[in-house]
CSV table of C-alpha atoms in Angstrom, one decimal:
chain,number,residue,atom,x,y,z
A,16,MET,CA,0.0,0.1,0.0
A,17,PHE,CA,0.9,3.8,-0.3
A,18,PHE,CA,1.5,4.1,3.4
A,19,SER,CA,3.0,0.8,4.2
A,20,GLY,CA,6.3,1.4,2.9
A,21,SER,CA,9.6,2.6,4.7
A,22,LYS,CA,9.8,5.7,6.7
A,23,ARG,CA,11.4,7.8,3.9
A,24,GLU,CA,8.5,6.9,1.6
A,25,ARG,CA,5.9,7.8,4.2
A,26,ARG,CA,7.8,11.1,4.6
A,27,ALA,CA,8.1,11.7,0.8
A,28,ALA,CA,4.3,11.0,0.5
A,29,LYS,CA,3.4,13.4,3.3
A,30,TRP,CA,5.6,16.1,1.6
A,31,THR,CA,3.9,15.5,-1.7
A,32,ILE,CA,0.4,15.8,-0.1
A,33,GLN,CA,1.3,19.1,1.5
A,34,ILE,CA,2.9,20.5,-1.7
A,35,VAL,CA,-0.2,19.7,-3.7
A,36,THR,CA,-2.6,21.0,-1.0
A,37,VAL,CA,-0.7,24.3,-1.0
A,38,CYS,CA,-0.6,24.5,-4.8
A,39,ILE,CA,-4.5,23.8,-4.9
A,40,LEU,CA,-5.0,26.5,-2.3
A,41,ILE,CA,-2.8,29.1,-4.1
A,42,TYR,CA,-4.6,28.3,-7.5
A,43,LEU,CA,-8.0,28.7,-5.7
A,44,GLY,CA,-7.0,31.9,-4.1
A,45,LEU,CA,-5.7,33.4,-7.5
A,46,ARG,CA,-8.8,32.1,-9.2
A,47,HIS,CA,-11.2,34.0,-6.7
A,48,MET,CA,-8.8,36.9,-6.0
A,49,ASP,CA,-11.8,39.2,-5.6
A,50,ALA,CA,-13.4,37.1,-2.8
A,51,VAL,CA,-10.2,36.7,-1.0
A,52,ALA,CA,-9.6,40.5,-1.1
A,53,GLY,CA,-13.1,41.1,0.1
A,54,ALA,CA,-12.7,38.8,3.0
A,55,ALA,CA,-9.3,40.3,3.9
A,56,MET,CA,-11.0,43.7,4.0
A,57,TRP,CA,-13.9,42.4,6.1
A,58,LEU,CA,-11.5,41.0,8.5
A,59,ALA,CA,-9.4,44.1,8.5
A,60,ASP,CA,-12.5,46.2,9.4
A,61,LEU,CA,-13.7,43.7,12.0
A,62,PHE,CA,-10.3,43.7,13.8
A,63,GLU,CA,-9.2,47.4,13.1
A,64,PRO,CA,-9.4,48.6,16.6
A,65,LEU,CA,-7.4,45.6,17.7
A,66,ILE,CA,-4.8,46.0,15.1
A,67,LEU,CA,-4.6,49.7,15.6
A,68,GLY,CA,-4.0,48.7,19.4
A,69,ILE,CA,-1.1,46.4,18.6
A,70,VAL,CA,0.4,49.2,16.5
A,71,LEU,CA,0.0,51.8,19.1
A,72,ALA,CA,1.5,49.4,21.8
A,73,LEU,CA,4.6,48.8,19.6
A,74,VAL,CA,5.1,52.7,19.1
A,75,LEU,CA,4.6,53.5,22.8
A,76,ASN,CA,6.6,50.7,23.9
A,77,VAL,CA,9.8,52.4,22.3
A,78,PRO,CA,9.7,55.2,24.9
A,79,MET,CA,8.1,53.4,27.4
A,80,CYS,CA,11.0,51.0,28.2
A,81,PRO,CA,13.7,53.6,29.1
A,82,ILE,CA,11.1,55.5,30.9
A,83,GLU,CA,10.4,52.3,33.0
A,84,ARG,CA,14.0,51.5,33.7
A,85,ARG,CA,14.6,54.9,35.3
A,86,LEU,CA,11.5,55.0,37.5
A,87,PHE,CA,11.5,54.1,41.3
A,88,LYS,CA,14.9,52.2,41.0
A,89,LYS,CA,15.3,51.7,44.6
A,90,LYS,CA,11.7,50.1,45.2
A,91,GLU,CA,11.0,46.6,44.8
A,92,GLY,CA,7.8,44.4,45.1
A,93,VAL,CA,4.7,44.0,43.1
A,94,LYS,CA,3.2,47.4,44.0
A,95,ALA,CA,6.2,49.2,43.0
A,96,GLN,CA,6.3,47.3,39.8
A,97,ASN,CA,2.6,48.1,38.8
A,98,ALA,CA,3.2,51.9,39.8
A,99,ARG,CA,6.5,51.9,37.8
A,100,ARG,CA,4.6,50.3,34.7
A,101,GLY,CA,1.6,52.6,35.0
A,102,THR,CA,3.5,55.8,35.4
A,103,ALA,CA,5.7,54.9,32.4
A,104,ILE,CA,2.6,54.2,30.3
A,105,LEU,CA,1.1,57.4,31.2
A,106,LEU,CA,4.3,59.4,30.6
A,107,SER,CA,4.7,57.7,27.1
A,108,LEU,CA,1.1,58.7,26.1
A,109,LEU,CA,1.6,62.3,27.2
A,110,LEU,CA,5.0,62.4,25.3
A,111,VAL,CA,3.7,61.0,22.1
A,112,PHE,CA,0.3,62.6,21.8
A,113,GLY,CA,1.5,65.7,23.4
A,114,ILE,CA,3.9,66.3,20.5
A,115,PHE,CA,1.4,65.9,17.7
A,116,LEU,CA,-1.4,68.0,19.7
A,117,GLY,CA,1.0,70.7,20.3
A,118,VAL,CA,1.9,71.0,16.7
A,119,ALA,CA,-1.8,70.6,15.7
A,120,PHE,CA,-2.7,73.7,18.1
A,121,LEU,CA,0.1,75.7,16.5
A,122,VAL,CA,-0.7,75.0,12.9
A,123,ILE,CA,-4.7,74.7,12.8
A,124,PRO,CA,-5.4,78.2,14.0
A,125,GLU,CA,-3.0,79.7,11.4
A,126,VAL,CA,-4.6,77.5,8.6
A,127,LEU,CA,-8.3,78.6,9.6
A,128,GLU,CA,-6.9,82.4,9.6
A,129,ALA,CA,-5.2,81.8,6.2
A,130,VAL,CA,-8.5,80.6,4.4
A,131,PRO,CA,-10.3,84.1,4.6
A,132,LEU,CA,-7.0,86.0,3.7
A,133,VAL,CA,-6.8,84.1,0.7
A,134,ASN,CA,-10.4,84.6,-0.2
A,135,ASP,CA,-9.9,88.6,0.4
A,136,SER,CA,-6.6,88.5,-1.6
A,137,ILE,CA,-8.4,87.0,-4.6
A,138,LEU,CA,-11.4,89.5,-4.5
A,139,GLY,CA,-8.9,92.2,-3.9
A,140,ILE,CA,-6.9,91.3,-7.1
A,141,VAL,CA,-10.1,91.2,-9.1
A,142,SER,CA,-11.1,94.7,-7.7
A,143,GLN,CA,-7.7,96.0,-8.6
A,144,ALA,CA,-7.9,94.7,-12.1
A,145,ALA,CA,-11.4,96.5,-12.6
A,146,LEU,CA,-9.8,99.7,-11.4
A,147,GLN,CA,-7.0,99.3,-13.8
A,148,GLU,CA,-9.8,98.8,-16.7
A,149,ASN,CA,-11.4,102.0,-15.6
A,150,ALA,CA,-8.1,103.9,-15.7
A,151,ALA,CA,-7.2,102.7,-19.0
A,152,GLY,CA,-8.4,105.8,-20.9
A,153,GLN,CA,-6.7,108.2,-18.4
A,154,ASP,CA,-3.0,107.0,-18.2
A,155,GLY,CA,-0.8,105.2,-20.9
A,156,PHE,CA,0.0,102.2,-19.0
A,157,SER,CA,0.3,99.3,-21.4
A,158,LEU,CA,-1.4,96.6,-19.0
A,159,ALA,CA,-4.4,98.8,-18.5
A,160,ALA,CA,-4.5,99.4,-22.2
A,161,LEU,CA,-4.4,95.7,-22.7
A,162,LEU,CA,-7.0,94.9,-20.2
A,163,SER,CA,-9.3,97.5,-21.9
A,164,GLN,CA,-8.9,95.7,-25.1
A,165,ILE,CA,-9.9,92.3,-23.7
A,166,ASP,CA,-13.1,94.1,-22.3
A,167,ILE,CA,-13.6,91.8,-19.3
A,168,ASP,CA,-16.5,92.8,-16.9
A,169,TRP,CA,-14.3,92.5,-13.7
A,170,ASN,CA,-17.0,93.8,-11.5
A,171,GLY,CA,-19.2,90.8,-12.7
A,172,VAL,CA,-16.3,88.4,-12.2
A,173,LYS,CA,-16.1,89.7,-8.6
A,174,ASN,CA,-19.9,89.4,-8.0
A,175,ALA,CA,-19.8,85.9,-9.7
A,176,ILE,CA,-17.0,84.8,-7.3
A,177,SER,CA,-18.8,86.1,-4.4
A,178,ALA,CA,-22.0,84.5,-5.4
A,179,TRP,CA,-20.2,81.1,-5.8
A,180,LEU,CA,-18.6,81.4,-2.6
A,181,THR,CA,-22.1,82.1,-1.0
A,182,GLU,CA,-23.9,79.3,-2.8
A,183,SER,CA,-21.1,76.6,-2.1
A,184,ARG,CA,-21.4,76.9,1.5
A,185,SER,CA,-24.3,74.3,1.7
A,186,SER,CA,-22.2,71.8,-0.3
A,187,VAL,CA,-19.2,72.6,1.6
A,188,MET,CA,-21.1,71.9,4.9
A,189,GLU,CA,-22.5,68.7,3.5
A,190,TYR,CA,-18.8,67.8,2.9
A,191,VAL,CA,-17.7,68.9,6.2
A,192,ILE,CA,-20.5,66.7,7.9
A,193,GLY,CA,-19.6,63.7,6.0
A,194,VAL,CA,-15.8,64.4,6.9
A,195,ALA,CA,-16.8,64.8,10.5
A,196,ALA,CA,-18.8,61.6,10.5
A,197,LYS,CA,-15.7,59.6,9.1
A,198,ALA,CA,-13.5,61.5,11.7
A,199,SER,CA,-15.7,60.6,14.5
A,200,SER,CA,-15.7,56.7,13.5
A,201,ALA,CA,-11.9,57.2,13.2
A,202,LEU,CA,-11.9,58.6,16.6
A,203,MET,CA,-13.8,55.9,18.1
A,204,ASN,CA,-11.5,53.3,16.6
A,205,ILE,CA,-8.5,55.2,17.9
A,206,ALA,CA,-10.0,55.4,21.4
A,207,ILE,CA,-10.7,51.7,21.5
A,208,GLY,CA,-7.1,50.8,20.1
A,209,LEU,CA,-5.7,53.0,22.6
A,210,VAL,CA,-7.4,51.1,25.4
A,211,PHE,CA,-6.2,47.8,23.8
A,212,SER,CA,-2.7,49.3,23.5
A,213,VAL,CA,-2.8,50.3,27.4
A,214,TYR,CA,-3.8,46.7,28.4
A,215,ILE,CA,-1.2,45.2,26.0
A,216,LEU,CA,1.4,47.4,27.5
A,217,TYR,CA,0.5,46.8,31.1
A,218,SER,CA,0.5,43.0,30.8
A,219,LYS,CA,2.9,42.5,27.9
A,220,GLU,CA,5.0,39.7,29.6
A,221,LYS,CA,1.7,37.7,30.4
A,222,LEU,CA,0.4,38.1,26.9
A,223,LYS,CA,4.0,37.1,25.7
A,224,GLY,CA,4.0,34.0,27.8
A,225,GLN,CA,0.3,32.9,26.8
A,226,VAL,CA,1.2,33.1,23.1
A,227,LYS,CA,4.3,31.1,23.6
A,228,ARG,CA,2.3,28.5,25.4
A,229,LEU,CA,-0.3,28.2,22.6
A,230,VAL,CA,2.4,28.0,20.1
A,231,ARG,CA,4.2,25.1,21.8
A,232,ALA,CA,1.0,23.3,22.5
A,233,TRP,CA,-0.6,23.4,19.0
A,234,LEU,CA,2.5,23.6,16.6
A,235,PRO,CA,5.6,21.5,16.2
A,236,GLU,CA,8.4,22.4,18.2
A,237,ARG,CA,10.7,23.4,15.2
A,238,VAL,CA,7.8,25.3,13.7
A,239,GLY,CA,7.0,27.0,17.0
A,240,ASP,CA,10.4,28.1,17.7
A,241,GLY,CA,10.8,29.5,14.0
A,242,LEU,CA,7.9,31.6,14.5
A,243,THR,CA,8.9,32.9,17.7
A,244,HIS,CA,12.2,33.8,16.5
A,245,VAL,CA,10.7,35.6,13.3
A,246,ALA,CA,8.4,37.4,15.7
A,247,SER,CA,11.3,38.5,17.8
A,248,VAL,CA,13.3,39.7,14.7
A,249,CYS,CA,10.2,41.6,13.3
A,250,GLY,CA,9.6,43.3,16.8
A,251,LYS,CA,13.2,44.4,16.9
A,252,SER,CA,13.3,45.6,13.5
A,253,PHE,CA,10.1,47.7,14.0
A,254,LYS,CA,11.5,49.2,17.4
A,255,ASN,CA,14.8,50.3,15.7
A,256,PHE,CA,12.7,51.8,12.6
A,257,ILE,CA,10.6,53.8,15.1
A,258,VAL,CA,13.8,55.2,16.7
A,259,GLY,CA,15.6,55.7,13.4
A,260,GLN,CA,12.4,57.5,12.0
A,261,THR,CA,12.3,59.8,15.2
A,262,VAL,CA,15.7,60.8,14.9
A,263,GLU,CA,15.3,61.6,11.0
A,264,ALA,CA,12.2,63.9,11.7
A,265,ILE,CA,14.1,65.8,14.2
A,266,ILE,CA,17.2,66.4,12.0
A,267,LEU,CA,14.8,67.4,9.1
A,268,GLY,CA,12.6,69.8,11.4
A,269,THR,CA,15.7,71.2,12.7
A,270,LEU,CA,17.4,72.0,9.3
A,271,CYS,CA,14.0,73.3,7.9
A,272,THR,CA,13.8,75.7,11.0
A,273,ALA,CA,17.5,76.8,10.5
A,274,GLY,CA,17.2,77.2,6.8
A,275,MET,CA,14.0,79.2,7.0
A,276,PHE,CA,15.8,81.6,9.7
A,277,LEU,CA,18.6,82.1,7.4
A,278,LEU,CA,16.3,82.9,4.4
A,279,ARG,CA,14.4,85.3,6.9
A,280,LEU,CA,10.9,83.3,6.1
A,281,PRO,CA,7.9,83.8,8.3
A,282,TYR,CA,6.6,81.2,10.9
A,283,ALA,CA,10.0,79.4,10.9
A,284,PRO,CA,9.5,77.5,14.2
A,285,MET,CA,5.9,76.5,13.6
A,286,VAL,CA,6.6,75.3,10.0
A,287,GLY,CA,9.9,73.6,11.0
A,288,ALA,CA,7.9,71.8,13.9
A,289,LEU,CA,5.2,70.8,11.3
A,290,VAL,CA,7.6,69.5,8.7
A,291,GLY,CA,9.3,67.6,11.4
A,292,VAL,CA,6.2,66.0,12.8
A,293,THR,CA,4.8,65.0,9.3
A,294,ALA,CA,8.3,63.6,8.3
A,295,LEU,CA,7.2,60.6,10.6
A,296,ILE,CA,5.4,59.4,7.8
A,297,PRO,CA,7.9,58.5,5.2
A,298,ILE,CA,8.0,60.6,1.9
A,299,VAL,CA,4.3,61.4,2.0
A,300,GLY,CA,4.6,63.5,5.3
A,301,ALA,CA,7.1,65.8,4.1
A,302,TRP,CA,5.1,66.8,1.3
A,303,THR,CA,2.1,67.4,3.5
A,304,GLY,CA,4.2,69.7,5.7
A,305,MET,CA,5.4,71.4,2.6
A,306,ILE,CA,2.1,72.2,1.2
A,307,VAL,CA,0.5,73.5,4.5
A,308,GLY,CA,3.7,75.5,5.3
A,309,SER,CA,3.6,77.2,1.8
A,310,PHE,CA,0.0,77.8,2.1
A,311,ILE,CA,0.4,79.7,5.5
A,312,ILE,CA,3.4,81.6,4.3
A,313,LEU,CA,1.4,82.6,1.0
A,314,THR,CA,-1.2,84.6,3.1
A,315,VAL,CA,1.7,86.8,4.4
A,316,GLU,CA,4.4,87.1,1.7
A,317,PRO,CA,3.6,85.4,-1.6
A,318,PHE,CA,7.1,85.7,-3.0
A,319,LYS,CA,8.7,84.0,0.1
A,320,ALA,CA,6.1,81.2,-0.2
A,321,LEU,CA,7.9,80.4,-3.5
A,322,VAL,CA,11.3,80.9,-1.9
A,323,PHE,CA,10.0,78.3,0.9
A,324,LEU,CA,8.9,75.9,-2.0
A,325,ILE,CA,12.3,76.0,-3.6
A,326,PHE,CA,14.1,75.7,-0.3
A,327,ILE,CA,12.0,72.7,1.0
A,328,ASN,CA,12.1,70.7,-2.1
A,329,ALA,CA,16.0,71.0,-2.1
A,330,LEU,CA,15.9,70.0,1.5
A,331,GLN,CA,13.7,67.0,0.6
A,332,GLN,CA,16.1,65.8,-2.0
A,333,VAL,CA,19.1,65.8,0.5
A,334,GLU,CA,16.8,64.2,3.2
A,335,GLY,CA,15.4,61.6,0.7
A,336,ASN,CA,18.8,60.6,-0.8
A,337,ILE,CA,21.3,61.2,2.0
A,338,ILE,CA,19.8,61.5,5.5
A,339,TYR,CA,16.9,59.2,5.5
A,340,PRO,CA,18.7,56.1,4.0
A,341,ARG,CA,21.8,56.6,6.3
A,342,VAL,CA,20.0,57.5,9.6
A,343,VAL,CA,17.1,55.0,9.3
A,344,GLY,CA,19.3,52.4,7.5
A,345,SER,CA,22.1,52.5,10.2
A,346,SER,CA,19.3,52.1,13.0
A,347,ILE,CA,17.8,49.0,11.3
A,348,GLY,CA,20.9,47.3,9.7
A,349,LEU,CA,20.0,48.1,6.2
A,350,SER,CA,22.2,49.9,3.6
A,351,ALA,CA,20.9,53.0,1.7
A,352,ILE,CA,19.9,51.3,-1.4
A,353,TRP,CA,17.9,48.7,0.3
A,354,VAL,CA,16.0,51.4,2.3
A,355,LEU,CA,15.2,53.2,-0.8
A,356,ALA,CA,14.2,49.9,-2.6
A,357,ALA,CA,11.9,49.0,0.3
A,358,ILE,CA,10.1,52.4,0.2
A,359,THR,CA,9.7,52.2,-3.5
A,360,ILE,CA,8.0,48.7,-3.4
A,361,GLY,CA,6.1,49.5,-0.3
A,362,GLY,CA,4.7,52.5,-1.8
A,363,ARG,CA,3.7,50.5,-5.1
A,364,LEU,CA,2.1,47.8,-3.0
A,365,ALA,CA,0.2,49.6,-0.4
A,366,GLY,CA,0.6,53.3,-0.6
A,367,PRO,CA,1.7,55.5,2.4
A,368,ILE,CA,1.3,52.5,4.8
A,369,GLY,CA,3.5,50.4,2.5
A,370,MET,CA,6.0,53.0,2.6
A,371,PHE,CA,5.8,53.0,6.6
A,372,LEU,CA,5.9,49.3,7.0
A,373,GLY,CA,8.2,48.5,4.1
A,374,VAL,CA,11.3,49.5,5.7
A,375,PRO,CA,11.0,47.5,9.0
A,376,ALA,CA,9.7,44.5,6.9
A,377,ALA,CA,12.7,44.6,4.6
A,378,SER,CA,14.9,44.9,7.7
A,379,ALA,CA,13.4,41.7,9.2
A,380,LEU,CA,13.5,40.0,5.9
A,381,TYR,CA,17.2,40.8,5.5
A,382,THR,CA,18.1,39.7,9.0
A,383,LEU,CA,16.3,36.4,8.5
A,384,LEU,CA,17.9,35.8,5.1
A,385,LYS,CA,21.2,36.7,6.6
A,386,GLU,CA,20.8,34.1,9.4
A,387,ALA,CA,19.5,31.4,7.0
A,388,THR,CA,22.4,32.0,4.6
A,389,ILE,CA,24.9,31.7,7.4
A,390,TRP,CA,23.3,28.4,8.7
A,391,ARG,CA,23.1,27.2,5.2
A,392,GLU,CA,27.0,28.0,4.6
A,393,HIS,CA,28.1,26.2,8.0
A,394,CYS,CA,25.7,23.3,7.8
A,395,SER,CA,26.1,22.4,4.0
A,396,PRO,CA,27.8,19.1,3.1
A,397,ARG,CA,30.7,21.1,1.0
A,398,VAL,CA,31.5,23.1,4.1
A,399,VAL,CA,31.4,20.1,6.5
A,400,LYS,CA,33.6,18.1,4.1
A,401,ARG,CA,36.0,21.0,3.9
A,402,ILE,CA,36.3,21.4,7.7
A,403,SER,CA,36.7,17.6,8.2
A,404,ALA,CA,39.5,17.6,5.4
A,405,LYS,CA,41.5,20.1,7.5
């Protein structure tokens, strides 16, 4: 019979069945890609608060560990340990969210004040054009004469713009209500995820032990040890990536502030802080800071807004090709070329989220591949024969 042969034959049959099963599953998955993608999106929406909580816990764990090591060093016992852990979590939350809230309170009021200023500037330009057309017959200014020949009803244009701004308020309000509804849902998920992250951080050792017990109880020893090692490498890579990303954002924000001071651009500290905080998101964040910063400067001095755009584009080229690959790459153990490759491939696959997660994923893959290569080199028959020959 098929299963009555030697041990090697039974093992070969088992591997054959497993490979055929995997191939069939891959084929069915590719054949019904829409259904698989829909199921994946449904699961992602269902577990979104939990996934968000895990990500927040990984981010907050970076500042929490050094804070916890420096709290209540001389006190021992369960109560001291619980107080140390709770205080470290609270300080980490205040540190991380305090930075984002501080920058938001600096930037949002300026943006809200800039919108009516831009509106008044546009209407003022139209009014000035109308005055130039009326004065075309009184002076010999060529631009006024040209405007007179074009024969544009500038007062009508101004009235049309004012009417459009008035009529569009209802549609703008509907859009704002829709955005507010989505924002409230997102805030609810963030709140639930934050609660999950606090529970995860407070009892991370207990959860880690429970996961290890499940892995050892339900998986073969070799598979369980491999999964545990992969999870450890991924966690270390993500932690180092967060540290490197933070250092890079601080460097970029400092360079932006210093450059704006040298060029005598307005709002240097605020725009520099905005660029630094948004730079925590690879590639896309810096563009967000550039757009908002140029819009704020435009309301004060339009020419200096153009100077800021040229300066920030040059700074982004230096940051993207020199600073980011070296700082982040050195912190996670990747060379600059692999960091750029991870950002490019991650962005093509999953947009901004792929850019953010592509670098730590590439670092973990690089570490695991390096370990596997070293193991293969030292355990291959050729190396064993070479060592025994010596």
